[in-house]
Coordinates of C-alpha atoms in Angstrom, one line a residue:
Chain A
M1 CA -52.5 12.4 11.5
R2 CA -54.3 11.8 14.7
T3 CA -54.4 8.1 14.9
A4 CA -50.3 8.8 14.4
F5 CA -50.4 11.2 17.1
I6 CA -52.0 9.0 19.5
Q7 CA -49.8 6.0 18.9
T8 CA -46.9 8.0 19.2
L9 CA -47.9 9.4 22.5
I10 CA -48.6 5.8 23.9
E11 CA -45.0 4.9 22.6
L12 CA -43.5 7.7 24.6
A13 CA -46.1 7.7 27.9
R14 CA -44.7 3.9 27.8
E15 CA -41.2 5.1 28.0
D16 CA -41.9 8.2 30.5
D17 CA -44.4 8.6 33.1
R18 CA -44.6 12.3 33.4
I19 CA -46.2 12.3 30.0
T20 CA -49.6 13.4 30.9
F21 CA -52.8 13.8 28.3
I22 CA -55.7 16.6 29.0
T23 CA -58.5 16.6 26.4
G24 CA -61.2 18.9 26.2
D25 CA -63.9 16.2 26.3
L26 CA -63.1 15.2 22.9
G27 CA -61.3 12.4 21.6
F28 CA -64.4 9.4 21.1
T29 CA -63.1 6.4 19.4
V30 CA -59.1 7.7 18.9
V31 CA -58.2 8.6 22.3
E32 CA -59.6 5.2 24.1
P33 CA -56.4 3.0 24.2
F34 CA -54.5 6.2 25.7
M35 CA -56.7 6.4 28.5
E36 CA -56.8 2.8 28.9
Q37 CA -53.3 1.6 29.3
F38 CA -52.4 5.0 31.0
P39 CA -55.4 5.9 33.4
R40 CA -53.0 8.2 35.9
Q41 CA -51.7 9.8 33.0
F42 CA -55.0 10.8 31.5
I43 CA -57.3 13.7 32.3
N44 CA -60.7 14.5 30.9
A45 CA -60.8 18.3 31.3
G46 CA -64.7 18.4 30.3
V47 CA -65.6 21.6 28.1
A48 CA -63.4 23.9 29.6
E49 CA -60.2 25.1 27.8
Q50 CA -59.4 28.1 30.1
N51 CA -59.5 25.2 32.6
M52 CA -57.8 23.0 30.9
M53 CA -55.0 25.0 30.0
G54 CA -54.1 26.7 33.5
M55 CA -53.9 23.3 34.8
A56 CA -52.0 21.9 32.1
A57 CA -49.2 24.6 33.0
G58 CA -49.9 23.8 36.7
M59 CA -49.3 20.1 36.0
A60 CA -46.0 21.2 33.5
L61 CA -44.8 23.9 36.5
S62 CA -45.1 20.6 38.6
G63 CA -42.6 18.5 36.5
K64 CA -45.4 16.9 34.2
V65 CA -44.6 17.1 30.2
V66 CA -48.1 18.1 29.4
F67 CA -50.4 17.6 26.1
T68 CA -53.7 19.0 25.8
Y69 CA -56.1 18.0 23.4
S70 CA -59.3 19.1 21.2
I71 CA -60.4 20.4 17.7
A72 CA -60.0 23.1 15.3
N73 CA -59.3 26.4 17.7
F74 CA -60.7 25.3 20.7
P75 CA -57.5 24.3 22.3
T76 CA -56.1 27.8 21.0
L77 CA -58.4 30.8 20.6
R78 CA -60.4 29.5 23.6
C79 CA -57.5 29.7 25.9
L80 CA -55.5 32.4 24.1
E81 CA -54.4 34.3 27.0
Q82 CA -53.8 30.9 29.4
I83 CA -51.6 30.0 26.4
R84 CA -49.5 33.0 26.9
N85 CA -49.5 34.4 30.0
D86 CA -49.5 30.9 32.2
V87 CA -47.8 28.7 29.6
C88 CA -45.4 30.3 27.5
Y89 CA -44.3 33.2 30.0
H90 CA -43.7 30.3 32.5
G91 CA -42.0 28.6 29.9
A92 CA -43.8 25.9 31.0
N93 CA -44.0 22.3 29.2
V94 CA -46.7 22.2 27.5
K95 CA -47.7 20.9 23.5
V96 CA -50.7 22.1 22.6
V97 CA -52.5 19.6 20.1
A98 CA -55.2 20.9 17.6
V99 CA -56.7 18.2 15.5
G100 CA -58.7 19.4 12.6
G101 CA -56.5 22.5 11.5
G102 CA -57.2 23.8 7.9
L103 CA -60.5 23.2 6.7
A104 CA -60.4 19.0 7.7
Y105 CA -63.8 19.6 9.4
G106 CA -65.1 20.8 6.2
A107 CA -68.8 20.4 6.4
M108 CA -69.0 21.1 9.9
G109 CA -68.6 24.6 8.8
F110 CA -66.8 27.6 10.0
T111 CA -66.8 27.3 13.7
H112 CA -64.3 24.2 13.0
H113 CA -62.4 25.6 10.5
A114 CA -58.9 26.2 12.3
T115 CA -57.5 29.2 9.4
E116 CA -56.3 32.3 11.4
E117 CA -55.1 29.9 14.4
L118 CA -51.3 29.1 13.7
G119 CA -50.8 33.2 12.4
I120 CA -52.0 34.0 16.3
M121 CA -50.0 31.3 17.7
R122 CA -46.6 32.4 15.7
M123 CA -47.2 35.9 17.6
L124 CA -46.5 34.2 21.1
P125 CA -43.5 34.7 22.1
G126 CA -41.5 31.3 23.5
L127 CA -44.1 28.9 21.3
V128 CA -42.8 25.9 19.1
V129 CA -45.2 26.1 15.9
V130 CA -45.5 23.0 13.9
A131 CA -48.1 21.7 11.3
P132 CA -47.2 18.2 9.9
G133 CA -48.0 17.6 6.5
D134 CA -48.5 13.4 6.4
P135 CA -48.8 11.1 9.1
Q136 CA -44.7 10.5 9.3
E137 CA -44.2 13.8 10.0
A138 CA -47.2 13.8 12.6
R139 CA -45.1 11.2 14.3
M140 CA -41.4 12.5 13.9
A141 CA -43.3 16.0 15.3
T142 CA -45.1 14.8 18.6
R143 CA -41.7 12.8 19.9
A144 CA -39.9 15.8 18.5
A145 CA -42.5 17.9 20.9
A146 CA -42.1 15.6 23.3
K147 CA -38.0 15.6 23.6
Y148 CA -38.1 19.5 23.5
D149 CA -38.6 21.2 26.4
G150 CA -40.6 23.7 26.0
P151 CA -44.0 25.0 25.3
C152 CA -45.2 23.9 21.6
Y153 CA -48.0 23.9 19.5
L154 CA -48.9 21.2 17.3
R155 CA -51.5 21.2 14.5
I156 CA -52.8 18.1 12.9
G157 CA -55.0 17.0 10.3
K158 CA -57.6 14.0 11.4
A159 CA -58.0 10.6 9.9
G160 CA -57.1 9.3 6.8
E161 CA -54.6 11.2 5.1
T162 CA -52.2 9.5 2.7
E163 CA -48.5 9.7 3.4
V164 CA -46.6 12.7 1.1
H165 CA -42.9 11.3 1.7
K166 CA -43.1 7.7 0.3
K167 CA -39.8 6.9 2.3
P168 CA -38.7 8.2 6.0
V169 CA -37.1 11.2 6.4
D170 CA -35.0 13.2 8.9
F171 CA -37.4 15.2 11.0
Q172 CA -35.8 18.5 12.9
L173 CA -37.8 21.0 14.8
G174 CA -36.6 24.1 12.5
K175 CA -35.5 22.3 9.4
A176 CA -37.4 22.2 6.3
I177 CA -37.2 19.1 4.4
Q178 CA -36.2 19.0 1.0
M179 CA -38.7 17.1 -1.3
R180 CA -37.3 17.6 -4.5
D181 CA -35.1 19.7 -5.6
G182 CA -35.5 21.9 -8.7
E183 CA -34.2 26.1 -10.4
D184 CA -37.1 27.3 -11.5
L185 CA -39.2 28.0 -8.8
T186 CA -40.2 26.9 -4.9
L187 CA -43.1 25.4 -3.4
I188 CA -43.1 26.4 0.6
A189 CA -45.9 24.3 2.2
N190 CA -47.2 23.0 5.4
G191 CA -50.1 20.9 7.1
G192 CA -53.1 20.1 4.8
L193 CA -51.5 21.5 1.3
L194 CA -48.1 19.4 1.6
K195 CA -49.8 16.6 -0.3
T196 CA -50.9 19.5 -3.2
A197 CA -47.8 21.1 -3.0
A198 CA -45.9 17.7 -4.1
E199 CA -48.6 17.1 -6.9
V200 CA -48.4 20.6 -8.5
A201 CA -44.8 19.8 -8.8
E202 CA -45.6 16.7 -10.2
H203 CA -47.6 18.5 -13.2
L204 CA -45.1 21.3 -13.5
S205 CA -42.4 18.5 -14.0
A206 CA -44.1 17.4 -16.8
E207 CA -44.3 20.5 -18.4
G208 CA -40.7 20.9 -18.1
I209 CA -40.7 23.3 -15.4
H210 CA -38.6 21.9 -12.2
A211 CA -40.1 23.1 -8.6
R212 CA -38.1 22.5 -5.4
V213 CA -40.5 21.5 -3.0
L214 CA -40.1 21.9 0.8
S215 CA -42.0 21.3 3.5
M216 CA -41.9 23.5 6.3
H217 CA -43.3 21.9 8.8
T218 CA -42.3 24.2 11.5
L219 CA -43.4 27.5 11.8
K220 CA -41.7 29.0 14.2
P221 CA -38.7 28.6 14.4
L222 CA -38.8 29.1 10.6
D223 CA -36.2 27.8 8.7
Q224 CA -34.5 31.0 7.4
D225 CA -31.9 29.4 5.7
A226 CA -33.6 27.2 3.5
V227 CA -36.1 30.2 2.5
L228 CA -33.1 32.1 1.7
A229 CA -31.3 29.6 -0.2
A230 CA -34.4 29.1 -1.7
A231 CA -34.8 32.9 -3.0
R232 CA -31.1 32.9 -4.2
E233 CA -31.0 29.5 -6.3
T234 CA -34.7 29.5 -7.3
R235 CA -36.4 32.1 -9.4
A236 CA -39.7 32.4 -7.5
I237 CA -41.4 31.4 -4.4
V238 CA -44.7 30.0 -3.6
T239 CA -46.1 29.2 -0.1
L240 CA -49.4 27.1 -0.1
E241 CA -50.9 26.5 3.5
E242 CA -54.4 25.5 4.2
H243 CA -54.9 28.8 6.3
S244 CA -55.3 32.4 6.2
V245 CA -52.8 34.8 3.9
I246 CA -52.2 37.1 6.7
G247 CA -49.9 36.0 9.3
G248 CA -48.9 32.4 8.5
L249 CA -46.4 31.0 6.4
G250 CA -46.7 33.4 3.7
S251 CA -46.2 35.9 5.7
A252 CA -43.6 34.1 7.9
V253 CA -41.8 33.7 4.3
A254 CA -42.5 37.3 3.1
E255 CA -40.8 38.8 6.1
V256 CA -37.8 37.1 5.7
L257 CA -37.5 37.6 2.2
A258 CA -38.7 41.6 2.3
E259 CA -35.8 42.0 4.7
A260 CA -33.3 40.1 2.7
D261 CA -30.5 42.0 0.9
D262 CA -30.0 40.4 -1.9
V263 CA -33.3 38.1 -3.0
K264 CA -34.1 38.7 -6.9
A265 CA -37.0 35.7 -6.4
A266 CA -40.6 37.2 -7.1
F267 CA -43.1 35.7 -4.3
R268 CA -46.9 35.0 -4.1
R269 CA -48.5 33.4 -1.3
V270 CA -51.3 31.1 -1.9
G271 CA -54.0 30.5 0.4
L272 CA -57.5 31.4 1.9
A273 CA -58.3 34.8 1.6
S274 CA -59.3 36.6 5.0
G275 CA -63.0 36.2 4.9
F276 CA -65.6 33.9 5.8
L277 CA -66.0 30.8 4.2
S278 CA -69.9 31.2 2.5
A279 CA -69.3 27.3 0.8
I280 CA -70.6 24.1 3.2
G281 CA -69.2 21.1 1.5
N282 CA -66.1 18.6 2.6
Q283 CA -62.6 19.5 2.7
E284 CA -61.7 18.5 -1.4
Y285 CA -64.8 20.7 -2.2
L286 CA -63.4 23.3 -0.3
H287 CA -60.1 23.4 -1.6
E288 CA -62.5 23.8 -5.2
Q289 CA -64.2 26.4 -3.7
H290 CA -61.2 28.5 -2.3
G291 CA -58.6 28.0 -5.2
L292 CA -56.7 25.5 -3.3
T293 CA -57.0 22.4 -5.8
P294 CA -53.7 21.7 -8.3
A295 CA -55.4 22.8 -10.8
A296 CA -56.4 26.0 -9.2
I297 CA -53.1 26.9 -7.5
L298 CA -51.3 26.1 -11.7
K299 CA -53.6 28.5 -13.1
Q300 CA -53.1 31.1 -9.8
I301 CA -49.1 31.0 -9.9
A302 CA -49.3 30.7 -14.3
P303 CA -48.2 34.8 -14.3
I304 CA -45.5 34.3 -11.8
L305 CA -44.0 31.6 -13.7
A306 CA -44.3 33.4 -17.3
A307 CA -42.5 36.3 -15.2
T308 CA -39.8 34.6 -14.1
A309 CA -39.2 32.3 -17.0
R310 CA -36.0 32.0 -19.1
P311 CA -36.0 33.5 -22.1
T312 CA -34.0 30.8 -23.8
S313 CA -35.8 27.4 -22.0
G314 CA -37.7 27.2 -25.3
R315 CA -40.3 25.2 -22.6
V316 CA -43.7 25.2 -23.0
L317 CA -45.5 27.7 -20.1
V318 CA -48.3 25.8 -18.4
S319 CA -51.4 25.9 -19.5
A320 CA -53.8 25.5 -16.9
S321 CA -56.5 24.0 -19.4
R322 CA -54.7 20.9 -19.8
T323 CA -54.3 20.2 -15.8
Chain B
M1 CA -37.1 27.8 59.6
N2 CA -39.6 30.9 59.9
P3 CA -38.3 34.2 60.8
L4 CA -42.1 35.0 62.0
S5 CA -43.0 32.3 63.7
D6 CA -42.2 34.5 67.3
V7 CA -43.9 37.7 65.8
P8 CA -47.5 38.3 66.6
T9 CA -49.8 38.3 63.5
A10 CA -51.2 41.5 64.1
E11 CA -47.3 42.6 64.2
I12 CA -47.0 41.2 60.8
A13 CA -50.2 42.6 59.5
L14 CA -49.2 46.0 60.7
R15 CA -46.0 45.3 58.5
I16 CA -47.8 44.4 55.6
R17 CA -49.9 47.6 55.8
K18 CA -46.9 49.9 56.3
H19 CA -44.7 48.3 53.5
C20 CA -47.7 48.8 51.3
V21 CA -48.4 52.2 51.7
T22 CA -44.7 53.3 51.5
M23 CA -44.3 51.1 48.5
T24 CA -47.5 52.6 46.5
H25 CA -46.9 55.8 47.6
R26 CA -43.0 56.2 46.4
A27 CA -43.8 54.5 42.7
G28 CA -47.1 55.9 42.7
T29 CA -48.6 53.3 41.7
S30 CA -51.7 51.7 43.9
H31 CA -54.0 48.8 44.1
I32 CA -53.9 50.0 47.9
G33 CA -57.3 49.2 49.0
S34 CA -56.7 45.4 47.3
C35 CA -53.3 44.9 49.4
L36 CA -55.2 46.2 52.5
S37 CA -58.4 44.2 52.6
A38 CA -55.6 41.1 52.4
A39 CA -52.2 42.1 54.7
D40 CA -54.5 40.1 57.4
I41 CA -54.9 37.1 55.5
L42 CA -51.7 36.9 54.3
A43 CA -49.9 37.5 57.8
V44 CA -51.8 34.3 59.3
L45 CA -50.4 32.4 55.7
Y46 CA -47.1 32.9 56.0
G47 CA -46.9 33.7 59.6
R48 CA -48.6 30.4 60.8
I49 CA -49.3 28.0 57.7
L50 CA -47.5 27.8 55.0
N51 CA -45.3 25.0 54.9
V52 CA -42.4 27.3 53.1
D53 CA -38.7 27.6 53.5
A54 CA -37.1 30.9 52.3
D55 CA -33.3 29.7 52.3
Q56 CA -34.7 26.9 49.4
P57 CA -37.9 28.8 47.5
S58 CA -38.1 25.9 45.0
M59 CA -38.2 23.2 48.1
P60 CA -40.1 20.3 46.6
H61 CA -43.3 19.2 48.3
R62 CA -43.7 22.8 49.9
D63 CA -47.2 24.1 50.1
R64 CA -48.0 26.3 47.4
F65 CA -49.6 29.8 47.6
I66 CA -51.0 31.4 44.4
L67 CA -51.9 35.1 44.7
S68 CA -54.7 34.9 41.9
K69 CA -55.8 38.6 42.3
G70 CA -52.4 39.9 41.2
H71 CA -52.9 43.1 41.6
A72 CA -52.3 42.9 45.4
C73 CA -48.6 41.9 44.8
A74 CA -47.7 44.8 47.3
A75 CA -48.9 42.9 49.8
L76 CA -47.3 39.6 48.7
Y77 CA -44.4 41.1 48.2
A78 CA -44.1 42.6 51.5
V79 CA -44.6 39.3 53.6
L80 CA -42.3 37.3 51.4
A81 CA -39.6 40.0 52.3
E82 CA -40.5 39.8 56.0
R83 CA -40.4 36.0 55.8
G84 CA -37.0 36.4 54.2
F85 CA -37.3 35.6 50.4
F86 CA -35.4 38.3 49.8
P87 CA -34.2 41.5 51.5
L88 CA -36.6 44.7 52.8
S89 CA -34.7 47.0 50.9
V90 CA -36.1 45.5 47.6
L91 CA -39.6 46.5 48.4
D92 CA -38.2 50.2 48.0
T93 CA -37.8 49.2 44.0
Y94 CA -41.0 48.3 43.9
C95 CA -42.3 49.2 40.4
R96 CA -39.4 51.5 39.7
N97 CA -37.1 51.5 36.5
G98 CA -35.0 48.1 36.7
S99 CA -36.6 46.7 39.5
Q100 CA -37.6 43.0 39.8
L101 CA -40.6 43.6 41.5
A102 CA -43.5 44.7 39.1
G103 CA -47.1 46.0 39.5
H104 CA -48.8 42.7 39.1
A105 CA -47.0 39.4 40.7
T106 CA -44.4 38.0 38.8
H107 CA -42.6 34.6 39.2
N108 CA -39.0 35.9 38.9
V109 CA -39.3 37.1 42.2
P110 CA -38.0 34.0 45.1
G111 CA -41.4 33.1 46.9
V112 CA -43.6 34.1 44.1
E113 CA -45.5 30.5 42.4
L114 CA -47.4 32.5 39.2
S115 CA -47.2 35.5 37.3
T116 CA -50.9 36.5 37.9
G117 CA -52.5 40.1 36.8
S118 CA -55.3 38.9 34.6
L119 CA -58.1 37.6 36.8
G120 CA -59.1 34.2 36.4
H121 CA -56.0 32.8 35.8
G122 CA -54.4 31.4 39.3
L123 CA -56.9 29.1 40.1
P124 CA -56.8 26.7 37.3
V125 CA -53.0 26.9 37.1
G126 CA -53.3 25.8 41.3
I127 CA -55.8 22.7 40.4
G128 CA -53.0 21.8 37.9
M129 CA -50.4 21.8 40.7
A130 CA -53.2 20.0 43.6
L131 CA -53.8 17.3 41.2
T132 CA -50.5 16.5 39.9
G133 CA -49.9 16.6 44.1
K134 CA -52.5 14.2 44.7
R135 CA -51.8 12.1 42.0
D136 CA -48.5 11.8 43.2
G137 CA -49.3 11.1 46.6
K138 CA -47.6 14.0 48.4
S139 CA -48.8 15.7 51.3
Q140 CA -48.5 19.4 50.8
R141 CA -51.5 21.7 50.5
F142 CA -52.5 24.4 47.8
F143 CA -54.0 28.0 48.9
C144 CA -55.5 30.2 46.1
L145 CA -56.4 34.1 47.1
L146 CA -59.0 35.3 44.6
S147 CA -60.8 38.7 44.8
D148 CA -64.6 39.0 44.3
G149 CA -64.9 40.9 40.8
E150 CA -62.2 37.7 39.7
C151 CA -65.6 35.6 40.8
D152 CA -66.9 37.2 37.5
E153 CA -64.4 35.0 35.3
G154 CA -65.6 32.3 33.7
S155 CA -62.3 30.4 34.3
I156 CA -63.1 30.1 38.0
W157 CA -66.4 28.6 37.5
E158 CA -64.6 25.9 35.0
S159 CA -62.4 24.8 38.0
A160 CA -64.6 25.1 40.7
L161 CA -66.5 22.2 38.5
F162 CA -63.5 20.4 37.9
A163 CA -61.9 21.0 41.5
R164 CA -64.6 19.2 42.9
H165 CA -65.6 16.4 40.6
H166 CA -61.8 15.3 40.7
R167 CA -62.2 15.4 45.0
L168 CA -59.0 17.9 45.3
D169 CA -59.5 18.4 49.2
N170 CA -55.7 19.4 48.9
L171 CA -56.4 22.8 47.5
I172 CA -58.2 25.5 49.3
V173 CA -59.6 28.8 47.8
I174 CA -59.6 32.4 50.2
I175 CA -62.0 34.7 48.7
D176 CA -61.1 38.1 49.4
Y177 CA -64.4 39.4 50.0
N178 CA -63.8 43.5 50.2
K179 CA -67.5 44.1 48.4
I180 CA -66.0 46.6 45.7
Q181 CA -64.5 45.6 42.3
S182 CA -62.8 48.1 40.0
F183 CA -65.7 50.4 38.7
G184 CA -68.3 49.5 41.7
R185 CA -69.3 47.7 45.1
V186 CA -69.8 44.4 43.9
E187 CA -73.8 44.1 44.5
D188 CA -74.0 46.9 42.1
V189 CA -72.3 45.2 39.2
M190 CA -72.5 41.7 39.1
D191 CA -74.0 40.8 42.5
L192 CA -72.7 37.8 43.9
N193 CA -74.9 37.0 46.3
P194 CA -75.7 34.2 47.9
L195 CA -71.5 33.4 47.2
A196 CA -71.3 31.0 49.8
D197 CA -74.2 28.8 48.6
K198 CA -72.8 29.6 44.9
W199 CA -69.4 28.0 46.1
R200 CA -71.4 25.0 47.9
A201 CA -73.9 24.2 45.1
F202 CA -70.3 23.8 43.4
G203 CA -69.7 21.2 45.8
W204 CA -67.4 23.0 48.0
A205 CA -66.8 23.0 51.8
V206 CA -67.2 26.5 52.7
R207 CA -66.6 28.8 55.8
E208 CA -67.3 31.9 56.3
I209 CA -65.0 34.2 58.5
D210 CA -64.2 38.3 59.2
G211 CA -61.2 38.9 57.5
H212 CA -59.5 40.8 59.4
D213 CA -60.0 38.6 63.0
L214 CA -56.8 37.2 62.9
K215 CA -57.8 34.4 65.4
E216 CA -61.2 33.9 63.2
I217 CA -58.2 33.4 60.1
Q218 CA -55.9 31.1 62.2
D219 CA -58.2 29.0 63.4
A220 CA -59.7 28.5 59.5
L221 CA -56.9 27.9 58.2
L222 CA -55.8 25.3 60.3
Q223 CA -58.7 23.3 59.6
V224 CA -58.3 22.5 56.4
P225 CA -59.6 20.7 54.5
Y226 CA -62.9 21.3 56.2
E227 CA -64.3 18.1 54.4
P228 CA -63.0 15.1 53.2
Q229 CA -63.1 14.5 49.4
R230 CA -63.9 18.1 48.8
P231 CA -62.0 21.2 48.1
S232 CA -62.5 24.2 50.8
C233 CA -63.4 27.3 50.0
L234 CA -63.1 30.1 52.6
I235 CA -65.0 33.4 52.2
A236 CA -63.4 36.1 54.2
H237 CA -65.6 39.2 54.8
T238 CA -63.0 42.4 54.2
V239 CA -62.9 45.7 53.7
K240 CA -61.2 47.5 51.0
G241 CA -58.4 49.8 52.3
K242 CA -58.8 48.5 55.6
G243 CA -56.5 50.1 58.6
V244 CA -56.3 53.3 56.9
S245 CA -59.6 55.0 57.9
F246 CA -60.0 57.3 54.7
M247 CA -59.4 54.7 52.6
E248 CA -62.0 52.4 54.0
D249 CA -64.8 50.9 51.9
K250 CA -63.8 53.5 49.1
L251 CA -63.5 52.4 44.9
L252 CA -61.1 55.2 45.0
W253 CA -58.5 53.8 46.7
H254 CA -58.4 50.7 44.2
Y255 CA -56.7 53.4 41.9
R256 CA -55.4 56.4 44.1
S257 CA -51.9 56.8 45.1
P258 CA -51.3 58.0 48.3
R259 CA -49.6 61.1 48.1
G260 CA -47.9 63.7 50.5
D261 CA -50.0 64.4 53.1
E262 CA -52.4 61.2 52.3
F263 CA -49.3 59.2 53.0
Q264 CA -48.2 61.2 55.7
Q265 CA -51.5 60.7 57.6
A266 CA -51.5 56.9 56.8
M267 CA -48.5 55.9 58.3
K268 CA -49.3 58.1 61.1
E269 CA -53.0 56.2 61.8
L270 CA -51.0 52.4 61.3
E271 CA -47.7 53.3 63.7
Q272 CA -50.5 54.3 66.6
C273 CA -51.8 50.7 65.8
K274 CA -48.9 49.2 68.0

């Protein structure tokens, strides 16, 4: 996703010389093409995120379209107050980009896992929050963020992710993408677990259970209509996020469901339990350790599927041991 | 057009002081010590130095002043009103319910470039503006007023490193060095001395002046940048609460609002300053 991001940014910078890219001293072997082609639109702020973010606000208030770039929590939590006071409060046209969202940095450990920041960013007034789920979404989210006049947070993965969407999609900020339809349950996912959601749906389909899958790439503004439609048209909603179950996608969807009048759908959040991950290993290994693989998720949602199964369907309920 | 250009700077500073005492009294708020220590600096900036236009607050390529010590906003509002950015009568509403004027500088007010209040934010933003100005080849200047306590913030030193590295000689930091921060004297809480040496070590061109000598202030601000390729740092040695004898050099007047007798006494002293 980060290559998709940089390539798109290069195209954008070619079209618009207001596009300014500020890195917090990161991006080795990734960012050089931008730096070489647009030296006057590139700044390395060094390992100084508070200055980087304040400066980004100042440049945006002077007419630039600014992208800040760092990894994990560095461009967000390290300079949170600057994002709140200098960027959001002034409506400054700054797009905060974090590479390595979720557990993408794997064995690098807890300091490099961005697992609470989507929830925190979601709370900031005036900030659009996006967690694309594959390189195509990352490209389109970058374009959409550049076009949108206002503060954005763009949380992408790393390198080498697979394209989850097999064909071009219509990407709009704030609009969920329906990847498949179904009426038994809805899987709502973003970021690193979009691929997992697609796999879970595939498994369920083989069992005769038909899941609707929504890519909820934009966490804020959340596509409330899509959530409510899913609650009315399917019998259960399960959110999947490579993030704490507190505050992120699951919480955002829960808020909508809890305040809606006619919701009968059951609801579960799948994500990281709040806490310090003691396991060490790559992203896949961490998924295994923390219940984020398709197999683990199928097992976790089996009870909710059982509870919401249609009595006359005659279908076989999913068996975790087979997957 | 500058309505203050023919007003002696001593008179501008006096008007600022009187407004600040009145505003804080009426609203029951404070930071009066912090406002009074900055009054002379603001009088010279808006009276003689800044290329700004009250009729066109968003004039492109104007000079920019950022009050990074946003808690001294009463002084900024006072000088902006005197300069014509909004009617003087608006000052009466300071911090009252329904007012446009909050207790820390806010960007909804004509002439205020940035909302501040959390220390350490104004300078990085000013750097972004200065960098843009430099890259776009503009001749505008960027001024940023810091407090001494504010120099405890790490972000200030991030900015200091960056500004020198990027040769922002269109950037001028002024430090209102009144020697008292919010829970004690600077030398007792976190000694900044030698302050000038620190900024010089970070590569800035540094001058020190008496922050209440209007001629020194004006001469110093007319001479920026002090060295080509370097940002400028003007350390203004000031007195917290300057201008009202019983407020001078006292921590109390960071917090206390002048009431009844205190207000009368303060205004009487200022009236006698003509």
